[in-house]
Amino acid sequence: MLKFTKRTAKKAGTAPGTLVHVGEKKTDQIHITVTDYDIDHVVEESIVAVEESFRSKETATKTWINIDGIHDVDMIRKIGHQFTIHPLILEDIVNSGQRPKAEEFDNYVYFVFKMLYYDEAQQEIRSEQISLILGALFLFSFQEMKGDVFDVVRERIRQGKGRIRKAGCDYLAYALIDAVVDHYFLILEKLGEKIEGIEEALLDEPRPDTVQQIHEMKRELIYMRKQIWPFREMINNIQKGEYNLVEDATMIFFKDVYDHCIQVIDTIESYRDVLSGMLDLYLSTISNRMNEVMKVLTIIATIFIPLSFLAGVYGMNFEFMPELHWKWGYFVLWATMFGIIIAMLTYFKRKKWL
Amino acid sequence: MLKFTKRTAKKAGTAPGTLVHVGEKKTDQIHITVTDYDIDHVVEESIVAVEESFRSKETATKTWINIDGIHDVDMIRKIGHQFTIHPLILEDIVNSGQRPKAEEFDNYVYFVFKMLYYDEAQQEIRSEQISLILGALFLFSFQEMKGDVFDVVRERIRQGKGRIRKAGCDYLAYALIDAVVDHYFLILEKLGEKIEGIEEALLDEPRPDTVQQIHEMKRELIYMRKQIWPFREMINNIQKGEYNLVEDATMIFFKDVYDHCIQVIDTIESYRDVLSGMLDLYLSTISNRMNEVMKVLTIIATIFIPLSFLAGVYGMNFEFMPELHWKWGYFVLWATMFGIIIAMLTYFKRKKWL
Amino acid sequence: MLKFTKRTAKKAGTAPGTLVHVGEKKTDQIHITVTDYDIDHVVEESIVAVEESFRSKETATKTWINIDGIHDVDMIRKIGHQFTIHPLILEDIVNSGQRPKAEEFDNYVYFVFKMLYYDEAQQEIRSEQISLILGALFLFSFQEMKGDVFDVVRERIRQGKGRIRKAGCDYLAYALIDAVVDHYFLILEKLGEKIEGIEEALLDEPRPDTVQQIHEMKRELIYMRKQIWPFREMINNIQKGEYNLVEDATMIFFKDVYDHCIQVIDTIESYRDVLSGMLDLYLSTISNRMNEVMKVLTIIATIFIPLSFLAGVYGMNFEFMPELHWKWGYFVLWATMFGIIIAMLTYFKRKKWL
Amino acid sequence: MLKFTKRTAKKAGTAPGTLVHVGEKKTDQIHITVTDYDIDHVVEESIVAVEESFRSKETATKTWINIDGIHDVDMIRKIGHQFTIHPLILEDIVNSGQRPKAEEFDNYVYFVFKMLYYDEAQQEIRSEQISLILGALFLFSFQEMKGDVFDVVRERIRQGKGRIRKAGCDYLAYALIDAVVDHYFLILEKLGEKIEGIEEALLDEPRPDTVQQIHEMKRELIYMRKQIWPFREMINNIQKGEYNLVEDATMIFFKDVYDHCIQVIDTIESYRDVLSGMLDLYLSTISNRMNEVMKVLTIIATIFIPLSFLAGVYGMNFEFMPELHWKWGYFVLWATMFGIIIAMLTYFKRKKWL
Amino acid sequence: MLKFTKRTAKKAGTAPGTLVHVGEKKTDQIHITVTDYDIDHVVEESIVAVEESFRSKETATKTWINIDGIHDVDMIRKIGHQFTIHPLILEDIVNSGQRPKAEEFDNYVYFVFKMLYYDEAQQEIRSEQISLILGALFLFSFQEMKGDVFDVVRERIRQGKGRIRKAGCDYLAYALIDAVVDHYFLILEKLGEKIEGIEEALLDEPRPDTVQQIHEMKRELIYMRKQIWPFREMINNIQKGEYNLVEDATMIFFKDVYDHCIQVIDTIESYRDVLSGMLDLYLSTISNRMNEVMKVLTIIATIFIPLSFLAGVYGMNFEFMPELHWKWGYFVLWATMFGIIIAMLTYFKRKKWL
């Protein structure tokens, strides 16, 4: 449950703009990679001190600085100082419980959103906060830990395929966001498969833990929607052209991402509807089974209880019980009993219980 | 479940504008038919290489190029090159998991939406993606496979009935979209019949698989709404006059299609409401049956268990049991038993269990 | 269910503007009545051929042409030709599956909506499509069959009471629409009474078919809302002054109708809420009854099963069973049994089952 | 149920503006009180004929004419004639089934809304329609019957406390509306107490009629919301400054009323949510009890049925049954039986049924 | 339930602007602390009579007057007189049942909202009303009782850290509001932990009171949302720049608070969804258990009832029962019985009841 509220007590009450890392520390070592590129060349390097990347501020080439690990508040403060980033933004970068949003300032736009991945071991969706600071010629990207979701973009820059080297940093921001959204589809597929598995189990042989699985799946979808809904708003604002740093030519690409976001949300809603339907199906299956169990009991009891009563009657020890002395009494009783059985079965047949 | 998310893993991470066919390959052979027409003449031909259709670009007649099969990315690329279509649009054409939408460019408008048909064998709704590229004097239509839904339009062009030969390509686009929407009504009718069938079965003799059928029907409606809801938005944008290539005179026809779309959505919502009601009905029927079963059991058990007890008592072998030696003991017991039976029945009658 | 989708297969695929009567043919004979009136005079006549009404086009008096029966497409076509009505409108008039809407053209406004009436025999709401074509000095009204809902308006014209003879055709259109909305209230009253009846039955003696009645009532309300919701939109557009042919002085009357429409919708929603509550009430009543049934069974079984066991024990034929030979054995046993009964009853009392 | 639709059949079909009293006649005698006041003086009088109040039209003082009883259509017509009130407004005044609304005319604004009070005897909310006609120097208020809700306002005028004598008639209208809204809070408190009572009963000892009480409470809330929701809209329009006769200085007071209205609606919604939760709680309590009942039955039956069987076996009369002749047979059997009992109890213990 | 409607009967009917303390009196002694500060100095003092703080009106420094306790209406009236506060605002300050809102006047803005805290003893959320009156150089804050939530702000003023001493009173208002919102997160965390606890109990061993806990938790969330939803609106209005007294530089901080508010609401909604899911889980668990109980009963009864019947038959005392005299009769019967047992078990196995 706690993943729904990441902001923790240690943060409450501090002055706004105070840099305190909030969230789980997901990596020990901070990795900084600087990719400096324009249409003709690419230089990639791994650096240790973030200051090394600041000289790129003067060059006319585009620079992408990717930082894995957000717990080093000193480093963040240095970047903030160098690029005159608003203290509240710096605070947001190091606090991993942000709601996805975009905020524009004079010289940069800040984007924060969630990378989602499916943790197979825990069987749940986990999120990693990604912050982007988009300037005219630079783009900072902050991840909570080293991941491979941006590798496809890095590869495209290296190979110079498509428009990525030609276009500006806004296009690079788009490419990174697009990679994240593409990843959402992978999660949806994973969830879709799981839902299908649960559904098959449900139709085949519903077990008590099926409901629990449905419940957990619903919770994962609630969580996912909670992350993606504001993200959609953010992309919508971009594609409506609210931010000057995003060029017109890039807008159509953000529109494309926006369509994908809507598709993700549509699918989440459809999944939730389907899961609700499955719960109804489960409950009615349980009711049906109960009905079946009860019918068996009722049929058996209703047939044999009267017969046992008859047997009991002729097991009594009254001195004067004329039937006991009839020659065919025993056989007449059996005949009567069979008559009762047949009458009962006919009755149940007519009630459609058999 | 997987039909809710068609975008597949092989697509994630590629550069935007990369042409990769996504989706099931529904036809082997690509069919291209070119219909060149104006108010006075019609020429229809089947061609093999898409280049043959490009000369129509120069003529002043209207040209409809219909392509069945979207997996030949080379062909799509050639068309894109010839008519300067944006790469993202080409990507959308070959990726069958698009959300319905319209996008306008300088010289053309792109529409993508879903043709739905009901697969009797699998008992489910299937979708086929249809893309239209509407230019001033040409219209490309892309289908995933050869279908007959556009035949009525083709026939009307041949016969020159109505305004189709007089009006521009925007009217042709309207005619194709209208044919698709008309098809939605056929599906609604089919679903309506099935729902009615389920409802009759429900009132007549509810069986466990009735709920399953309701569940499947609901899922089909969720799927259908997911496809048609954005389609409605698309038509709405057209009829509000957002696209210059759609002439004012054609707008009223799109308004008509829009009304039909709303009607389809209204009906889907009504069906969903009705199905929810049917589920309630089913559950309460099950409860009622259980009640009835339990009543039978309770009546039988409540009558005979005390009687059996009495019979048991007089089957005991105590040496000193005075009743056993009374002359009329046996008959007095029977009278007592009948008294108990009558008392019980009266009680049940008063409780309205009988 | 099929009343939710009236558009039928025979219509799909024809060219737009093709006149094909869709829907049940509700009357054999077409009745045309022409009412020509102004402030000073009224002339009413029944005519056979619609052409006879066309000369009124030249007069300066207001003319109301009411046509009962919409299956004669030739007649509709003639009217369309004479008054230059758009083919799509003509198509809508003869197709009884329209969604309520208004559409404005240069010289007329088209309104289509549903008259609802309650079919006592079938116990369901039925609808009849009403189309109005409002011109400056004429008003066409098309009904599917001869009805009496417009009689009150006709009578007011005859008697010249109120403003109806003074005001223009827009006021006449208002009067007809108002008559239809007034009729909705009659249906609501009817449904309200039925809901009250179901509720009383529910509290008094819930029977399995009570749920079915609730279900049917809900479906009728879904159907009714589906018809009235778009009708409300239509009236709203009128009262906001979107149509030039409706004069300012008439607007306040449409505002009044609009208020009534909202009231109808409010009441439908309230009814639906109340019905949902009744379903909950029913289900909990069923559960309660089941509980009661089970309690009776449990009490009887729990008391007598141990007693029967005891009786069984002393009915055994072991050679050496000392109790059997005790003088007071039999009476001690009875005392024990009564003790058990009293203990059990006390237990049930404490559990509040008795 | 019928209180949801007050418009009755006798009204349908009459011409608009026809004055027909609709609704229950709640008072026999019509009371008219005229309060003529300005900052310096107050004159209160009870009059019989409404004409006596018309001379106040000429004076420069503010006049409040309060009329208890709306069934005297002649009187209403006279007022309408004297103050040139639109016939539709007069019709609304005498028809007690209005939806709350405000309507502005050149020389007056018409407000209609509902006074709600809780009928302890019938245990339900009842409504009384209140109409206000606000002119520059006069205010008509129409109530269905004599009530005391306006007494506090009358007293404030008499005492000249606060701004009521200084401010115009719009402030008087505010004061009356405020008195009505204050009354809503009293009803909410009453309902809140009842809900709390039901909840306590629910947790303490749920009885079948608890659900019925929840159901009735829900229906009252549906009814209350239906009355207050449009009222809120009306107040909102006032506080947004849509009506010229309401002065700017009075607007902040209407804003205050508006806030109270929102609070009333918020509380209604919260109550409904709480009641829904209570229903869930009830149903699960019933299920739990059923479970408990079934467990008792199952435990008793499962223990004694096998024992009875054993006793039955040794009650058989076969000639050759060796156990019967064993010396310790009887005691061995008892030991076996105790063994079975202990085994069963252990099993139930492990299943956590005990 | 009564905490949902705090306005009480004693208030209804008084003139607007009448100062009557409404709500529980939460503190006996009123504490007033005055903090006078600018960038260079801070003076904090505790005063007894509110008049002592009025001289600060003349100084150019910023003054924060914090008042704990709102029941001294005389004091409030004095402040109102000195700072020309509108009587309705004074009324709102002393009435603790306000809906959160902001209201702007010429020389000040009034904010009212709720501080929430979790009462561990009663296990419920309680609220305290906080009013702020923001002027150009002064800020009044009214709390219902002495609390520690503002201490962090006071400390920051003392230490002069961050921008608080530099910025104006609007920033101080922000800092107080931010402290309150930070506190909301603490409550969410607390609730999150409790929900997690309930969920674990649910999966481990569902008990009847689990549902009651879910119900209570839901009610707390309804209450919390009711308080925070209008608060969000209030903050939204501030961050959109509706109030002149809030400077542009402070706006971004309010935007930050607004984001947090949205996050709180998102989390509340997610919690509610999760709790609904838990209720479903609980109900299905109960159904499952019932099923299991019934199966045990049915299996035992179905096996032993026929066997008992057989035993009963051979316990009968008919003179002529040939089986009784067979030598192996007894053993044949046992064999038959074991056959029946095995057949039954096989049947249950096949039914998957075992």
PDB file of N, CA and C in Angstrom, chain A residues 116-167:
ATOM      1  N   LEU A 116       7.734   2.728 -15.698  1.00  0.00           N
ATOM      2  CA  LEU A 116       7.164   1.582 -14.984  1.00  0.00           C
ATOM      3  C   LEU A 116       7.820   0.307 -15.470  1.00  0.00           C
ATOM      4  N   TYR A 117       8.079  -0.610 -14.569  1.00  0.00           N
ATOM      5  CA  TYR A 117       8.527  -1.932 -15.018  1.00  0.00           C
ATOM      6  C   TYR A 117       7.872  -2.991 -14.145  1.00  0.00           C
ATOM      7  N   TYR A 118       7.775  -4.160 -14.680  1.00  0.00           N
ATOM      8  CA  TYR A 118       7.080  -5.217 -13.980  1.00  0.00           C
ATOM      9  C   TYR A 118       8.084  -6.083 -13.256  1.00  0.00           C
ATOM     10  N   ASP A 119       7.955  -6.130 -11.944  1.00  0.00           N
ATOM     11  CA  ASP A 119       8.868  -6.920 -11.138  1.00  0.00           C
ATOM     12  C   ASP A 119       8.327  -8.348 -11.056  1.00  0.00           C
ATOM     13  N   GLU A 120       8.952  -9.244 -11.815  1.00  0.00           N
ATOM     14  CA  GLU A 120       8.458 -10.623 -11.890  1.00  0.00           C
ATOM     15  C   GLU A 120       8.490 -11.310 -10.526  1.00  0.00           C
ATOM     16  N   ALA A 121       9.531 -11.023  -9.761  1.00  0.00           N
ATOM     17  CA  ALA A 121       9.696 -11.707  -8.474  1.00  0.00           C
ATOM     18  C   ALA A 121       8.546 -11.354  -7.534  1.00  0.00           C
ATOM     19  N   GLN A 122       8.274 -10.060  -7.397  1.00  0.00           N
ATOM     20  CA  GLN A 122       7.223  -9.615  -6.488  1.00  0.00           C
ATOM     21  C   GLN A 122       5.852  -9.628  -7.148  1.00  0.00           C
ATOM     22  N   GLN A 123       5.832  -9.886  -8.429  1.00  0.00           N
ATOM     23  CA  GLN A 123       4.593  -9.884  -9.198  1.00  0.00           C
ATOM     24  C   GLN A 123       3.880  -8.549  -9.073  1.00  0.00           C
ATOM     25  N   GLU A 124       4.626  -7.474  -9.150  1.00  0.00           N
ATOM     26  CA  GLU A 124       3.937  -6.184  -9.096  1.00  0.00           C
ATOM     27  C   GLU A 124       4.664  -5.145  -9.938  1.00  0.00           C
ATOM     28  N   ILE A 125       3.926  -4.088 -10.259  1.00  0.00           N
ATOM     29  CA  ILE A 125       4.497  -3.010 -11.052  1.00  0.00           C
ATOM     30  C   ILE A 125       5.289  -2.111 -10.122  1.00  0.00           C
ATOM     31  N   ARG A 126       6.470  -1.761 -10.532  1.00  0.00           N
ATOM     32  CA  ARG A 126       7.277  -0.816  -9.775  1.00  0.00           C
ATOM     33  C   ARG A 126       7.521   0.407 -10.646  1.00  0.00           C
ATOM     34  N   SER A 127       7.803   1.497  -9.999  1.00  0.00           N
ATOM     35  CA  SER A 127       8.004   2.709 -10.774  1.00  0.00           C
ATOM     36  C   SER A 127       9.343   3.326 -10.449  1.00  0.00           C
ATOM     37  N   GLU A 128       9.875   4.011 -11.418  1.00  0.00           N
ATOM     38  CA  GLU A 128      11.118   4.746 -11.239  1.00  0.00           C
ATOM     39  C   GLU A 128      10.842   6.139 -11.761  1.00  0.00           C
ATOM     40  N   GLN A 129      11.250   7.138 -10.991  1.00  0.00           N
ATOM     41  CA  GLN A 129      10.974   8.514 -11.396  1.00  0.00           C
ATOM     42  C   GLN A 129      12.020   9.005 -12.378  1.00  0.00           C
ATOM     43  N   ILE A 130      11.543   9.604 -13.458  1.00  0.00           N
ATOM     44  CA  ILE A 130      12.458  10.176 -14.445  1.00  0.00           C
ATOM     45  C   ILE A 130      12.178  11.665 -14.554  1.00  0.00           C
ATOM     46  N   SER A 131      13.226  12.465 -14.419  1.00  0.00           N
ATOM     47  CA  SER A 131      13.110  13.909 -14.572  1.00  0.00           C
ATOM     48  C   SER A 131      13.894  14.334 -15.798  1.00  0.00           C
ATOM     49  N   LEU A 132      13.357  15.231 -16.568  1.00  0.00           N
ATOM     50  CA  LEU A 132      14.079  15.789 -17.707  1.00  0.00           C
ATOM     51  C   LEU A 132      14.140  17.302 -17.524  1.00  0.00           C
ATOM     52  N   ILE A 133      15.296  17.867 -17.788  1.00  0.00           N
ATOM     53  CA  ILE A 133      15.387  19.329 -17.864  1.00  0.00           C
ATOM     54  C   ILE A 133      15.806  19.652 -19.281  1.00  0.00           C
ATOM     55  N   LEU A 134      14.884  20.261 -19.992  1.00  0.00           N
ATOM     56  CA  LEU A 134      15.104  20.511 -21.411  1.00  0.00           C
ATOM     57  C   LEU A 134      15.464  21.973 -21.599  1.00  0.00           C
ATOM     58  N   GLY A 135      16.687  22.236 -22.068  1.00  0.00           N
ATOM     59  CA  GLY A 135      17.089  23.596 -22.413  1.00  0.00           C
ATOM     60  C   GLY A 135      17.206  23.698 -23.924  1.00  0.00           C
ATOM     61  N   ALA A 136      17.674  24.831 -24.380  1.00  0.00           N
ATOM     62  CA  ALA A 136      17.775  25.017 -25.824  1.00  0.00           C
ATOM     63  C   ALA A 136      18.780  24.032 -26.416  1.00  0.00           C
ATOM     64  N   LEU A 137      19.914  23.864 -25.743  1.00  0.00           N
ATOM     65  CA  LEU A 137      20.955  23.004 -26.319  1.00  0.00           C
ATOM     66  C   LEU A 137      21.388  21.896 -25.358  1.00  0.00           C
ATOM     67  N   PHE A 138      20.674  21.732 -24.317  1.00  0.00           N
ATOM     68  CA  PHE A 138      21.051  20.632 -23.421  1.00  0.00           C
ATOM     69  C   PHE A 138      19.790  19.929 -22.921  1.00  0.00           C
ATOM     70  N   LEU A 139      19.982  18.683 -22.519  1.00  0.00           N
ATOM     71  CA  LEU A 139      18.893  17.933 -21.892  1.00  0.00           C
ATOM     72  C   LEU A 139      19.490  17.123 -20.762  1.00  0.00           C
ATOM     73  N   PHE A 140      19.006  17.394 -19.559  1.00  0.00           N
ATOM     74  CA  PHE A 140      19.381  16.546 -18.442  1.00  0.00           C
ATOM     75  C   PHE A 140      18.311  15.469 -18.278  1.00  0.00           C
ATOM     76  N   SER A 141      18.729  14.239 -18.056  1.00  0.00           N
ATOM     77  CA  SER A 141      17.760  13.206 -17.686  1.00  0.00           C
ATOM     78  C   SER A 141      18.245  12.554 -16.402  1.00  0.00           C
ATOM     79  N   PHE A 142      17.320  12.452 -15.427  1.00  0.00           N
ATOM     80  CA  PHE A 142      17.648  11.850 -14.134  1.00  0.00           C
ATOM     81  C   PHE A 142      16.844  10.577 -13.961  1.00  0.00           C
ATOM     82  N   GLN A 143      17.540   9.487 -13.727  1.00  0.00           N
ATOM     83  CA  GLN A 143      16.863   8.224 -13.425  1.00  0.00           C
ATOM     84  C   GLN A 143      17.220   7.823 -12.011  1.00  0.00           C
ATOM     85  N   GLU A 144      16.358   7.021 -11.388  1.00  0.00           N
ATOM     86  CA  GLU A 144      16.695   6.576 -10.029  1.00  0.00           C
ATOM     87  C   GLU A 144      17.781   5.514 -10.031  1.00  0.00           C
ATOM     88  N   MET A 145      17.873   4.782 -11.127  1.00  0.00           N
ATOM     89  CA  MET A 145      18.930   3.774 -11.188  1.00  0.00           C
ATOM     90  C   MET A 145      19.243   3.503 -12.660  1.00  0.00           C
ATOM     91  N   LYS A 146      20.312   2.802 -12.893  1.00  0.00           N
ATOM     92  CA  LYS A 146      20.739   2.473 -14.236  1.00  0.00           C
ATOM     93  C   LYS A 146      19.700   1.548 -14.874  1.00  0.00           C
ATOM     94  N   GLY A 147      19.182   1.955 -16.010  1.00  0.00           N
ATOM     95  CA  GLY A 147      18.222   1.086 -16.683  1.00  0.00           C
ATOM     96  C   GLY A 147      18.570   1.002 -18.147  1.00  0.00           C
ATOM     97  N   ASP A 148      17.852   0.179 -18.887  1.00  0.00           N
ATOM     98  CA  ASP A 148      18.214   0.011 -20.291  1.00  0.00           C
ATOM     99  C   ASP A 148      17.166   0.597 -21.227  1.00  0.00           C
ATOM    100  N   VAL A 149      16.185   1.314 -20.674  1.00  0.00           N
ATOM    101  CA  VAL A 149      15.103   1.772 -21.529  1.00  0.00           C
ATOM    102  C   VAL A 149      15.559   2.866 -22.492  1.00  0.00           C
ATOM    103  N   PHE A 150      16.623   3.608 -22.108  1.00  0.00           N
ATOM    104  CA  PHE A 150      17.091   4.688 -22.986  1.00  0.00           C
ATOM    105  C   PHE A 150      18.145   4.203 -23.986  1.00  0.00           C
ATOM    106  N   ASP A 151      18.530   2.932 -23.877  1.00  0.00           N
ATOM    107  CA  ASP A 151      19.584   2.415 -24.755  1.00  0.00           C
ATOM    108  C   ASP A 151      19.210   2.525 -26.232  1.00  0.00           C
ATOM    109  N   VAL A 152      17.927   2.292 -26.538  1.00  0.00           N
ATOM    110  CA  VAL A 152      17.526   2.348 -27.949  1.00  0.00           C
ATOM    111  C   VAL A 152      17.735   3.753 -28.501  1.00  0.00           C
ATOM    112  N   VAL A 153      17.506   4.759 -27.659  1.00  0.00           N
ATOM    113  CA  VAL A 153      17.700   6.142 -28.109  1.00  0.00           C
ATOM    114  C   VAL A 153      19.191   6.409 -28.311  1.00  0.00           C
ATOM    115  N   ARG A 154      19.969   5.945 -27.347  1.00  0.00           N
ATOM    116  CA  ARG A 154      21.433   6.141 -27.417  1.00  0.00           C
ATOM    117  C   ARG A 154      21.977   5.503 -28.705  1.00  0.00           C
ATOM    118  N   GLU A 155      21.448   4.330 -29.002  1.00  0.00           N
ATOM    119  CA  GLU A 155      21.900   3.614 -30.194  1.00  0.00           C
ATOM    120  C   GLU A 155      21.545   4.421 -31.459  1.00  0.00           C
ATOM    121  N   ARG A 156      20.323   4.997 -31.466  1.00  0.00           N
ATOM    122  CA  ARG A 156      19.905   5.768 -32.636  1.00  0.00           C
ATOM    123  C   ARG A 156      20.767   7.015 -32.812  1.00  0.00           C
ATOM    124  N   ILE A 157      21.198   7.606 -31.711  1.00  0.00           N
ATOM    125  CA  ILE A 157      22.095   8.767 -31.829  1.00  0.00           C
ATOM    126  C   ILE A 157      23.424   8.326 -32.411  1.00  0.00           C
ATOM    127  N   ARG A 158      23.940   7.207 -31.881  1.00  0.00           N
ATOM    128  CA  ARG A 158      25.235   6.703 -32.378  1.00  0.00           C
ATOM    129  C   ARG A 158      25.186   6.468 -33.877  1.00  0.00           C
ATOM    130  N   GLN A 159      24.103   5.814 -34.323  1.00  0.00           N
ATOM    131  CA  GLN A 159      24.021   5.422 -35.730  1.00  0.00           C
ATOM    132  C   GLN A 159      23.549   6.574 -36.603  1.00  0.00           C
ATOM    133  N   GLY A 160      23.020   7.608 -35.995  1.00  0.00           N
ATOM    134  CA  GLY A 160      22.566   8.765 -36.767  1.00  0.00           C
ATOM    135  C   GLY A 160      21.379   8.452 -37.651  1.00  0.00           C
ATOM    136  N   LYS A 161      20.658   7.412 -37.302  1.00  0.00           N
ATOM    137  CA  LYS A 161      19.485   7.044 -38.102  1.00  0.00           C
ATOM    138  C   LYS A 161      18.328   7.979 -37.771  1.00  0.00           C
ATOM    139  N   GLY A 162      17.406   8.119 -38.668  1.00  0.00           N
ATOM    140  CA  GLY A 162      16.225   8.954 -38.443  1.00  0.00           C
ATOM    141  C   GLY A 162      16.605  10.405 -38.270  1.00  0.00           C
ATOM    142  N   ARG A 163      15.746  11.162 -37.669  1.00  0.00           N
ATOM    143  CA  ARG A 163      15.995  12.591 -37.581  1.00  0.00           C
ATOM    144  C   ARG A 163      16.664  12.996 -36.270  1.00  0.00           C
ATOM    145  N   ILE A 164      17.081  12.016 -35.446  1.00  0.00           N
ATOM    146  CA  ILE A 164      17.452  12.386 -34.081  1.00  0.00           C
ATOM    147  C   ILE A 164      18.670  13.305 -34.017  1.00  0.00           C
ATOM    148  N   ARG A 165      19.633  13.097 -34.920  1.00  0.00           N
ATOM    149  CA  ARG A 165      20.832  13.944 -34.874  1.00  0.00           C
ATOM    150  C   ARG A 165      20.555  15.300 -35.490  1.00  0.00           C
ATOM    151  N   LYS A 166      19.618  15.326 -36.450  1.00  0.00           N
ATOM    152  CA  LYS A 166      19.289  16.594 -37.097  1.00  0.00           C
ATOM    153  C   LYS A 166      18.460  17.484 -36.170  1.00  0.00           C
ATOM    154  N   ALA A 167      17.505  16.875 -35.490  1.00  0.00           N
ATOM    155  CA  ALA A 167      16.558  17.666 -34.713  1.00  0.00           C
ATOM    156  C   ALA A 167      17.185  18.152 -33.411  1.00  0.00           C
TER     157      ALA A 167
END
